[in-house]
CSV table of C-alpha atoms in Angstrom, one decimal:
chain,number,residue,atom,x,y,z
E,160,MET,CA,27.3,-19.6,23.9
E,161,VAL,CA,29.1,-17.1,22.0
E,162,LEU,CA,32.5,-16.2,23.5
E,163,ILE,CA,34.1,-12.8,23.1
E,164,ASN,CA,37.8,-11.7,22.8
E,165,GLU,CA,38.5,-10.9,26.4
E,166,ASN,CA,41.4,-8.8,25.6
E,167,TYR,CA,38.9,-6.2,24.7
E,168,THR,CA,37.5,-6.0,28.2
E,169,LYS,CA,40.9,-5.0,29.5
E,170,LEU,CA,41.0,-1.7,27.6
E,171,PRO,CA,40.2,1.4,29.5
E,172,GLY,CA,36.8,2.9,29.3
E,173,SER,CA,37.2,5.0,26.3
E,174,TYR,CA,39.6,6.1,23.7
E,175,LEU,CA,41.7,9.2,24.6
E,176,PHE,CA,40.2,11.5,22.0
E,177,SER,CA,36.7,10.2,22.8
E,178,GLU,CA,37.1,11.3,26.4
E,179,ILE,CA,38.4,14.7,25.3
E,180,ALA,CA,35.4,15.1,23.1
E,181,ARG,CA,33.0,14.1,26.0
E,182,LYS,CA,34.5,16.7,28.3
E,183,VAL,CA,34.4,19.6,25.6
E,184,ASN,CA,30.8,18.8,24.8
E,185,GLU,CA,29.8,18.9,28.4
E,186,PHE,CA,31.5,22.2,28.8
E,187,LYS,CA,29.8,23.6,25.6
E,188,ILE,CA,26.4,22.5,26.9
E,189,ALA,CA,27.1,24.1,30.3
E,190,ASN,CA,28.7,27.3,28.4
E,191,PRO,CA,26.8,27.7,25.0
E,192,THR,CA,28.3,31.2,24.2
E,193,ALA,CA,32.1,30.1,25.1
E,194,ASP,CA,34.3,30.4,21.9
E,195,VAL,CA,36.3,27.3,22.5
E,196,ILE,CA,39.5,27.0,20.2
E,197,ARG,CA,40.2,23.3,19.4
E,198,LEU,CA,44.1,22.6,19.4
E,199,GLY,CA,43.5,19.1,20.7
E,200,ILE,CA,42.9,16.4,18.2
E,201,GLY,CA,45.3,16.3,15.3
E,202,ASP,CA,42.9,17.1,12.6
E,203,VAL,CA,43.5,19.5,9.7
E,204,THR,CA,41.8,22.5,8.8
E,205,LYS,CA,43.1,23.5,5.3
E,206,PRO,CA,41.1,22.1,2.2
E,207,LEU,CA,42.6,19.6,0.0
E,208,PRO,CA,44.8,20.6,-2.7
E,209,GLN,CA,43.2,22.1,-5.8
E,210,ALA,CA,44.9,19.5,-7.9
E,211,SER,CA,43.5,16.8,-5.8
E,212,ILE,CA,39.9,18.4,-6.0
E,213,ASP,CA,40.5,18.7,-10.0
E,214,ALA,CA,41.6,15.1,-10.2
E,215,MET,CA,38.6,13.8,-8.1
E,216,HIS,CA,36.2,15.7,-10.5
E,217,LYS,CA,37.8,14.2,-13.6
E,218,ALA,CA,37.6,10.7,-11.9
E,219,VAL,CA,33.9,11.0,-10.9
E,220,ASP,CA,33.1,11.9,-14.6
E,221,GLU,CA,35.0,8.8,-15.5
E,222,MET,CA,32.8,6.6,-13.2
E,223,ALA,CA,29.7,7.9,-15.1
E,224,SER,CA,30.8,6.3,-18.4
E,225,ALA,CA,30.9,2.6,-19.2
E,226,GLU,CA,34.1,3.2,-21.1
E,227,THR,CA,36.0,4.5,-18.1
E,228,PHE,CA,34.0,3.2,-15.2
E,229,ARG,CA,36.0,1.1,-12.8
E,230,GLY,CA,34.9,-1.5,-10.2
E,231,TYR,CA,37.1,-3.3,-8.1
E,232,GLY,CA,40.7,-2.2,-8.0
E,233,PRO,CA,43.9,-3.9,-6.9
E,234,GLU,CA,43.9,-4.2,-3.3
E,235,GLN,CA,47.7,-3.0,-3.3
E,236,GLY,CA,46.9,0.1,-5.2
E,237,TYR,CA,46.7,1.2,-8.6
E,238,ASP,CA,49.9,1.4,-10.5
E,239,PHE,CA,49.4,5.0,-11.4
E,240,LEU,CA,49.7,5.9,-7.8
E,241,VAL,CA,52.2,3.3,-6.5
E,242,ASN,CA,54.6,4.2,-9.4
E,243,LYS,CA,54.4,8.0,-8.3
E,244,ILE,CA,54.9,7.0,-4.5
E,245,VAL,CA,58.1,4.9,-5.6
E,246,GLU,CA,59.4,7.6,-7.9
E,247,ASN,CA,58.8,10.7,-5.7
E,248,ASP,CA,59.2,9.5,-2.1
E,249,TYR,CA,62.0,7.0,-2.6
E,250,LYS,CA,63.8,6.8,-5.9
E,251,ALA,CA,64.2,10.7,-5.8
E,252,HIS,CA,66.0,10.3,-2.6
E,253,GLY,CA,68.3,7.3,-3.6
E,254,LEU,CA,66.3,4.8,-2.1
E,255,ASP,CA,65.7,1.5,-3.7
E,256,ILE,CA,61.9,0.5,-3.0
E,257,GLN,CA,60.0,-1.5,-5.6
E,258,THR,CA,56.5,-1.1,-6.5
E,259,ASP,CA,55.5,-4.7,-5.0
E,260,GLU,CA,56.7,-3.5,-1.7
E,261,VAL,CA,54.1,-0.5,-1.4
E,262,PHE,CA,50.6,-1.1,-0.1
E,263,VAL,CA,48.0,1.7,-0.4
E,264,SER,CA,45.6,1.7,2.2
E,265,ASP,CA,42.9,4.0,4.0
E,266,GLY,CA,45.3,5.3,6.7
E,267,SER,CA,48.4,4.7,8.8
E,268,LYS,CA,46.0,4.3,11.7
E,269,SER,CA,44.6,1.4,10.3
E,270,ASP,CA,47.8,0.0,9.1
E,271,THR,CA,49.7,0.3,12.4
E,272,GLY,CA,46.9,-1.4,14.2
E,273,ASN,CA,46.3,-4.3,11.5
E,274,ILE,CA,50.0,-5.0,10.9
E,275,GLY,CA,49.6,-7.1,14.3
E,276,ASP,CA,47.4,-9.6,12.5
E,277,ILE,CA,50.8,-11.0,10.9
E,278,LEU,CA,52.8,-11.1,13.9
E,279,GLY,CA,52.6,-13.7,16.6
E,280,THR,CA,51.1,-13.0,20.0
E,281,ASP,CA,54.2,-14.1,21.9
E,282,ASN,CA,56.3,-11.2,20.6
E,283,ILE,CA,57.5,-8.9,23.2
E,284,VAL,CA,56.6,-5.3,22.2
E,285,ALA,CA,58.6,-2.3,23.0
E,286,ILE,CA,57.0,1.3,22.6
E,287,THR,CA,58.3,4.7,23.3
E,288,ASP,CA,56.6,6.4,26.1
E,289,PRO,CA,54.5,8.5,25.5
E,290,VAL,CA,53.2,7.1,22.4
E,291,TYR,CA,50.2,7.3,19.9
E,292,PRO,CA,47.6,5.2,21.7
E,293,VAL,CA,46.6,3.1,18.9
E,294,TYR,CA,50.0,1.2,19.2
E,295,ILE,CA,49.3,0.2,22.7
E,296,ASP,CA,45.3,-0.5,22.2
E,297,THR,CA,45.8,-2.8,19.3
E,298,ASN,CA,48.2,-4.9,21.1
E,299,VAL,CA,46.0,-5.3,24.2
E,300,MET,CA,43.3,-6.2,21.8
E,301,ALA,CA,45.6,-8.8,20.2
E,302,GLY,CA,46.7,-10.1,23.7
E,303,ARG,CA,50.4,-9.1,23.5
E,304,ALA,CA,50.0,-6.4,26.4
E,305,GLY,CA,49.2,-8.5,29.5
E,306,ASP,CA,47.5,-6.6,32.3
E,307,LEU,CA,47.3,-3.0,33.0
E,308,GLY,CA,48.8,-2.0,36.4
E,309,ALA,CA,48.2,0.7,38.7
E,310,ASP,CA,51.3,2.7,37.5
E,311,GLY,CA,49.3,3.0,33.9
E,312,LYS,CA,51.6,0.4,32.3
E,313,TRP,CA,50.9,-2.9,30.8
E,314,ASN,CA,52.9,-5.7,32.4
E,315,LYS,CA,54.1,-7.6,29.0
E,316,ILE,CA,54.8,-4.2,27.2
E,317,VAL,CA,58.5,-2.8,27.5
E,318,TYR,CA,58.4,0.9,28.0
E,319,LEU,CA,61.1,3.2,26.6
E,320,PRO,CA,60.6,6.7,28.3
E,321,CYS,CA,60.9,9.9,26.3
E,322,THR,CA,61.2,12.8,28.4
E,323,ALA,CA,63.1,16.2,28.8
E,324,GLU,CA,65.4,14.4,31.0
E,325,ASN,CA,66.8,12.2,28.2
E,326,ASN,CA,66.1,14.9,25.5
E,327,PHE,CA,63.1,12.7,24.3
E,328,VAL,CA,65.7,10.1,22.9
E,329,PRO,CA,64.9,6.5,23.7
E,330,GLN,CA,67.3,4.2,25.2
E,331,LEU,CA,67.7,0.7,23.9
E,332,PRO,CA,65.9,-1.9,26.1
E,333,THR,CA,67.7,-3.8,28.7
E,334,THR,CA,65.7,-6.9,27.9
E,335,LYS,CA,65.4,-8.5,24.5
E,336,VAL,CA,62.4,-7.3,22.5
E,337,ASP,CA,60.9,-8.5,19.1
E,338,ILE,CA,58.8,-5.7,17.9
E,339,ILE,CA,59.7,-1.9,18.4
E,340,TYR,CA,57.2,1.2,17.6
E,341,LEU,CA,59.0,4.3,16.6
E,342,CYS,CA,57.2,7.3,15.3
E,343,TYR,CA,59.4,10.1,14.0
E,344,PRO,CA,58.9,13.1,13.8
E,345,ASN,CA,56.9,12.1,17.1
E,346,ASN,CA,53.4,12.1,17.8
E,347,PRO,CA,52.9,13.6,20.4
E,348,SER,CA,56.1,15.2,21.5
E,349,GLY,CA,57.0,16.7,18.0
E,350,THR,CA,60.5,15.7,18.5
E,351,THR,CA,62.8,13.7,16.2
E,352,LEU,CA,65.8,11.4,15.9
E,353,THR,CA,69.0,12.2,14.0
E,354,LYS,CA,70.3,9.7,11.4
E,355,SER,CA,72.9,8.5,14.0
E,356,GLU,CA,70.4,8.0,16.6
E,357,LEU,CA,68.1,6.0,14.5
E,358,LYS,CA,71.1,3.9,13.2
E,359,VAL,CA,71.2,2.6,16.8
E,360,TRP,CA,68.0,1.0,16.5
E,361,VAL,CA,68.5,-0.4,13.1
E,362,ASP,CA,71.5,-2.0,14.3
E,363,TYR,CA,69.9,-3.2,17.4
E,364,ALA,CA,67.2,-4.8,15.2
E,365,LEU,CA,69.6,-6.5,13.0
E,366,GLU,CA,71.5,-7.8,15.9
E,367,ASN,CA,68.5,-9.3,17.7
E,368,LYS,CA,66.3,-10.2,14.6
E,369,ALA,CA,63.7,-7.6,15.9
E,370,LEU,CA,61.1,-5.9,13.7
E,371,ILE,CA,60.9,-2.0,13.8
E,372,LEU,CA,57.5,-0.5,13.1
E,373,PHE,CA,58.2,3.0,11.8
E,374,ASP,CA,55.5,5.4,11.7
E,375,SER,CA,56.7,8.3,9.4
E,376,ALA,CA,53.3,10.0,8.9
E,377,TYR,CA,55.0,13.4,9.5
E,378,GLU,CA,58.0,13.2,7.5
E,379,ALA,CA,56.9,16.0,5.2
E,380,TYR,CA,57.2,18.5,8.2
E,381,ILE,CA,60.9,17.8,8.6
E,382,THR,CA,62.9,20.9,8.2
E,383,GLU,CA,66.4,20.0,9.5
E,384,ASP,CA,69.0,18.2,7.3
E,385,ASP,CA,70.1,15.6,9.7
E,386,VAL,CA,66.7,14.1,10.4
E,387,PRO,CA,65.9,11.2,8.1
E,388,HIS,CA,62.6,11.2,6.1
E,389,SER,CA,62.7,7.5,5.8
E,390,ILE,CA,64.2,4.7,8.0
E,391,TYR,CA,65.5,3.3,4.8
E,392,GLU,CA,68.0,6.1,4.7
E,393,ILE,CA,69.8,4.0,7.5
E,394,GLU,CA,72.0,1.1,6.1
E,395,GLY,CA,70.4,-2.3,6.6
E,396,ALA,CA,66.7,-1.0,7.5
E,397,LYS,CA,65.2,-2.8,4.5
E,398,LYS,CA,65.9,-6.1,6.6
E,399,VAL,CA,64.3,-5.1,9.6
E,400,ALA,CA,61.6,-2.2,9.2
E,401,ILE,CA,58.1,-1.5,8.0
E,402,GLU,CA,57.3,2.1,7.1
E,403,PHE,CA,54.1,3.8,7.4
E,404,ARG,CA,53.1,7.1,5.8
E,405,SER,CA,50.0,9.0,5.0
E,406,PHE,CA,48.5,11.7,2.9
E,407,SER,CA,46.3,12.9,6.0
E,408,LYS,CA,48.5,15.4,7.5
E,409,THR,CA,50.3,16.5,4.4
E,410,ALA,CA,47.5,16.9,1.9
E,411,GLY,CA,44.6,17.2,4.2
E,412,PHE,CA,43.2,13.5,3.5
E,413,THR,CA,42.0,12.8,7.2
E,414,GLY,CA,38.5,13.0,5.6
E,415,THR,CA,39.1,11.2,2.1
E,416,ARG,CA,41.5,8.4,3.7
E,417,CYS,CA,44.6,7.4,1.7
E,418,ALA,CA,48.1,6.3,3.0
E,419,TYR,CA,50.6,3.6,2.2
E,420,THR,CA,52.7,1.0,3.8
E,421,VAL,CA,56.0,-0.1,2.6
E,422,VAL,CA,57.0,-3.8,3.5
E,423,PRO,CA,60.4,-4.7,1.8
E,424,LYS,CA,60.9,-8.1,0.4
E,425,ASP,CA,64.3,-8.4,2.2
E,426,LEU,CA,62.3,-8.2,5.5
E,427,MET,CA,61.8,-11.8,7.1
E,428,ALA,CA,60.3,-13.0,10.4
E,429,TYR,CA,60.3,-16.4,11.7
E,430,THR,CA,58.1,-19.5,12.7
E,431,SER,CA,58.2,-21.1,16.1
E,432,LYS,CA,60.7,-23.5,14.5
E,433,GLY,CA,63.0,-20.8,13.2
E,434,GLU,CA,62.0,-21.0,9.6
E,435,GLU,CA,62.2,-17.6,7.6
E,436,VAL,CA,59.0,-16.2,6.2
E,437,SER,CA,58.6,-13.2,4.0
E,438,LEU,CA,56.4,-10.5,5.8
E,439,ASN,CA,55.9,-9.0,2.4
E,440,LYS,CA,54.0,-11.9,1.3
E,441,LEU,CA,52.0,-12.3,4.7
E,442,TRP,CA,50.9,-8.7,4.5
E,443,ASN,CA,50.0,-9.0,0.8
E,444,ARG,CA,47.8,-12.1,1.9
E,445,ARG,CA,46.3,-10.3,4.8
E,446,HIS,CA,45.8,-7.1,2.8
E,447,THR,CA,44.1,-8.9,-0.2
E,448,THR,CA,41.9,-11.0,2.0
E,449,LYS,CA,40.7,-8.2,4.6
E,450,PHE,CA,40.8,-4.9,2.3
E,451,ASN,CA,39.2,-4.2,-0.8
E,452,GLY,CA,41.4,-1.3,-1.7
E,453,VAL,CA,41.1,2.6,-1.6
E,454,PRO,CA,38.6,4.1,-4.0
E,455,TYR,CA,39.8,4.9,-7.6
E,456,ILE,CA,38.5,8.4,-7.1
E,457,ILE,CA,40.5,8.9,-3.9
E,458,GLN,CA,43.7,7.3,-5.4
E,459,ARG,CA,43.5,9.9,-8.4
E,460,ALA,CA,43.5,12.6,-5.9
E,461,ALA,CA,46.4,11.2,-4.0
E,462,GLU,CA,48.3,10.8,-7.3
E,463,ALA,CA,47.6,14.7,-8.1
E,464,CYS,CA,49.6,15.6,-5.1
E,465,TYR,CA,52.8,14.5,-6.9
E,466,SER,CA,52.0,16.8,-10.1
E,467,PRO,CA,54.1,20.1,-10.0
E,468,GLU,CA,50.9,22.2,-9.1
E,469,GLY,CA,50.2,19.4,-6.4
E,470,LYS,CA,53.6,19.5,-4.8
E,471,LYS,CA,53.5,23.2,-4.5
E,472,GLN,CA,50.1,23.3,-2.9
E,473,VAL,CA,50.9,20.5,-0.6
E,474,LYS,CA,54.2,22.5,0.3
E,475,ASP,CA,52.2,25.6,0.9
E,476,THR,CA,49.7,23.8,3.3
E,477,ILE,CA,52.7,22.2,5.3
E,478,GLU,CA,54.4,25.6,5.5
E,479,TYR,CA,51.2,27.1,6.9
E,480,TYR,CA,50.9,24.4,9.6
E,481,LEU,CA,54.6,25.0,10.4
E,482,ASN,CA,54.1,28.6,10.8
E,483,ASN,CA,51.3,27.9,13.1
E,484,ALA,CA,53.6,25.7,15.1
E,485,LYS,CA,56.2,28.7,15.2
E,486,ILE,CA,53.6,31.0,16.7
E,487,ILE,CA,52.5,28.5,19.4
E,488,ARG,CA,56.1,27.6,20.3
E,489,GLU,CA,57.5,31.2,20.3
E,490,GLY,CA,54.3,32.5,22.3
E,491,LEU,CA,54.5,29.8,25.0
E,492,THR,CA,58.3,30.3,25.4
E,493,GLU,CA,57.7,33.9,25.8
E,494,GLN,CA,55.3,33.1,28.5
E,495,GLY,CA,57.9,31.4,30.3
E,496,LEU,CA,56.6,27.8,29.6
E,497,LYS,CA,58.9,24.9,28.6
E,498,VAL,CA,58.2,24.0,25.1
E,499,TYR,CA,59.3,21.1,22.9
E,500,GLY,CA,58.5,20.0,19.2
E,501,GLY,CA,57.0,22.3,16.6
E,502,ILE,CA,60.4,22.7,14.6
E,503,ASN,CA,60.1,19.5,12.3
E,504,SER,CA,56.5,18.6,13.3
E,505,PRO,CA,52.9,20.2,13.8
E,506,TYR,CA,52.9,19.2,17.6
E,507,ILE,CA,53.9,21.2,20.4
E,508,TRP,CA,54.8,19.5,23.6
E,509,VAL,CA,54.2,21.8,26.7
E,510,LYS,CA,55.5,20.9,30.3
E,511,THR,CA,52.7,21.8,32.5
E,512,PRO,CA,53.1,24.7,34.8
E,513,ASN,CA,52.9,25.0,38.7
E,514,GLY,CA,53.0,21.1,39.2
E,515,MET,CA,49.7,20.5,37.6
E,516,SER,CA,49.0,17.2,36.4
E,517,SER,CA,48.1,16.7,32.6
E,518,TRP,CA,44.4,16.6,33.0
E,519,GLU,CA,44.3,19.3,35.7
E,520,PHE,CA,46.0,21.5,33.0
E,521,PHE,CA,43.7,20.3,30.4
E,522,ASP,CA,40.6,21.4,32.7
E,523,TYR,CA,42.3,24.8,33.4
E,524,LEU,CA,42.7,25.6,29.6
E,525,LEU,CA,39.4,24.5,28.8
E,526,ASN,CA,37.4,26.2,31.8
E,527,GLU,CA,39.4,29.2,32.1
E,528,LEU,CA,40.8,30.0,28.4
E,529,ASN,CA,38.5,28.0,26.4
E,530,VAL,CA,41.5,26.2,24.7
E,531,VAL,CA,41.3,22.4,24.1
E,532,GLY,CA,44.8,20.6,24.3
E,533,THR,CA,45.5,17.0,24.8
E,534,PRO,CA,46.6,15.7,28.1
E,535,GLY,CA,50.1,14.2,27.9
E,536,VAL,CA,49.2,11.2,30.3
E,537,GLY,CA,46.8,10.1,27.8
E,538,PHE,CA,49.7,9.0,25.5
E,539,GLY,CA,51.4,7.0,28.4
E,540,PRO,CA,52.8,7.4,31.8
E,541,SER,CA,55.8,9.3,30.7
E,542,GLY,CA,53.4,11.8,29.3
E,543,GLU,CA,52.2,12.9,32.8
E,544,GLY,CA,53.0,16.5,33.4
E,545,TYR,CA,52.9,17.5,29.8
E,546,LEU,CA,50.0,18.7,27.1
E,547,ARG,CA,50.0,18.5,23.5
E,548,LEU,CA,48.8,21.2,21.1
E,549,THR,CA,48.5,21.0,17.4
E,550,ALA,CA,49.3,23.5,14.6
E,551,PHE,CA,46.5,22.2,12.5
E,552,GLY,CA,43.9,25.1,13.5
E,553,THR,CA,43.6,28.1,11.4
E,554,LEU,CA,46.1,30.9,11.5
E,555,GLU,CA,43.4,33.2,13.1
E,556,ASN,CA,42.4,30.7,15.8
E,557,THR,CA,46.2,29.9,16.5
E,558,LYS,CA,47.0,33.5,17.1
E,559,GLU,CA,43.9,33.8,19.4
E,560,ALA,CA,44.6,30.8,21.2
E,561,VAL,CA,48.2,32.0,21.9
E,562,LEU,CA,47.0,35.3,23.2
E,563,ARG,CA,44.8,33.4,25.4
E,564,LEU,CA,47.6,31.1,26.5
E,565,LYS,CA,49.6,34.0,27.4
E,566,LYS,CA,47.3,34.6,30.4
E,567,ILE,CA,48.4,31.4,32.1
E,568,LYS,CA,49.3,32.3,35.5
E,569,LEU,CA,52.9,30.8,36.3
């Protein structure tokens, strides 16, 4: 008799964004002429940088010739891309990251979920709340989460509330934890931590031999000086932190898939007997066993993002989305709504009006204004009473959505 991993049966009925898609599709079937503007899922609308397109065309031509054809590549990533990552994203900012500490992958979603493969199931996990659902769901799958309570919380996970009441800055846990998920600029709230606020967490991890999983997928959107682009800007972080970055939201690679994870060689974890083990070596072993590498063509496209023209094109795309964020933030503020984020992030976090729940506000926007957002409670219990909007739509749709949102009755 084949047995299943019963942790999967503990997961809620569907992934958050699948549930949103179901609701929107049902609405579209019932209202086929409705002009629905989607500001819910964090997918991009701008095309790839032209430099990446040109690089892919060239790489495709290479694959047509025996002299330049490439089959299996290095699972960790081709040197031409890894070297560009190290030079531009770290050494250019005075950070000492080595090429064998970088692992190219098909997405930060994959890596933040898969990293648990090398971590024991007895670790106590702390997550900021609200949070990107993948962090929670993959720990449920692994058996670290326990059981889901009526309050929407998993009983083995330590929740770190981030709401307007604490200015969206998580407080240190009152009980010892082993793994801490931090995402800044934050998805979903769009808020950030300053260098001094992030240092508190690095110091905690150093003192308690804890591990920080730092999702930095939106670092390119940072506009304020005191907000760190990398956790490695904080002294000691290389001993306690893994960093995840992505080309998805910066260069439009949501469909082409390319990202990377940094696992410093100084970073150690421990056996049950207290023996030190290199997480860099463990991740390399996992990566080479379960992953065959990002396609050569895609890595050439990612490399092109670091060329002079590629950098300019990526910068233009980010500024486009940040302008959308400004339009949404200012429009909703003028409407009298309480709005957060949207300054260092493509996400705008809105307090629901009139005491509406997150799903009630979602339904109201969909049915009355034909605008799709993401219910805050879908990101965790502390997200109740909020809704996330994204700046990844077109400028035209963003402006139209704001005009509709200004019809919200307060």
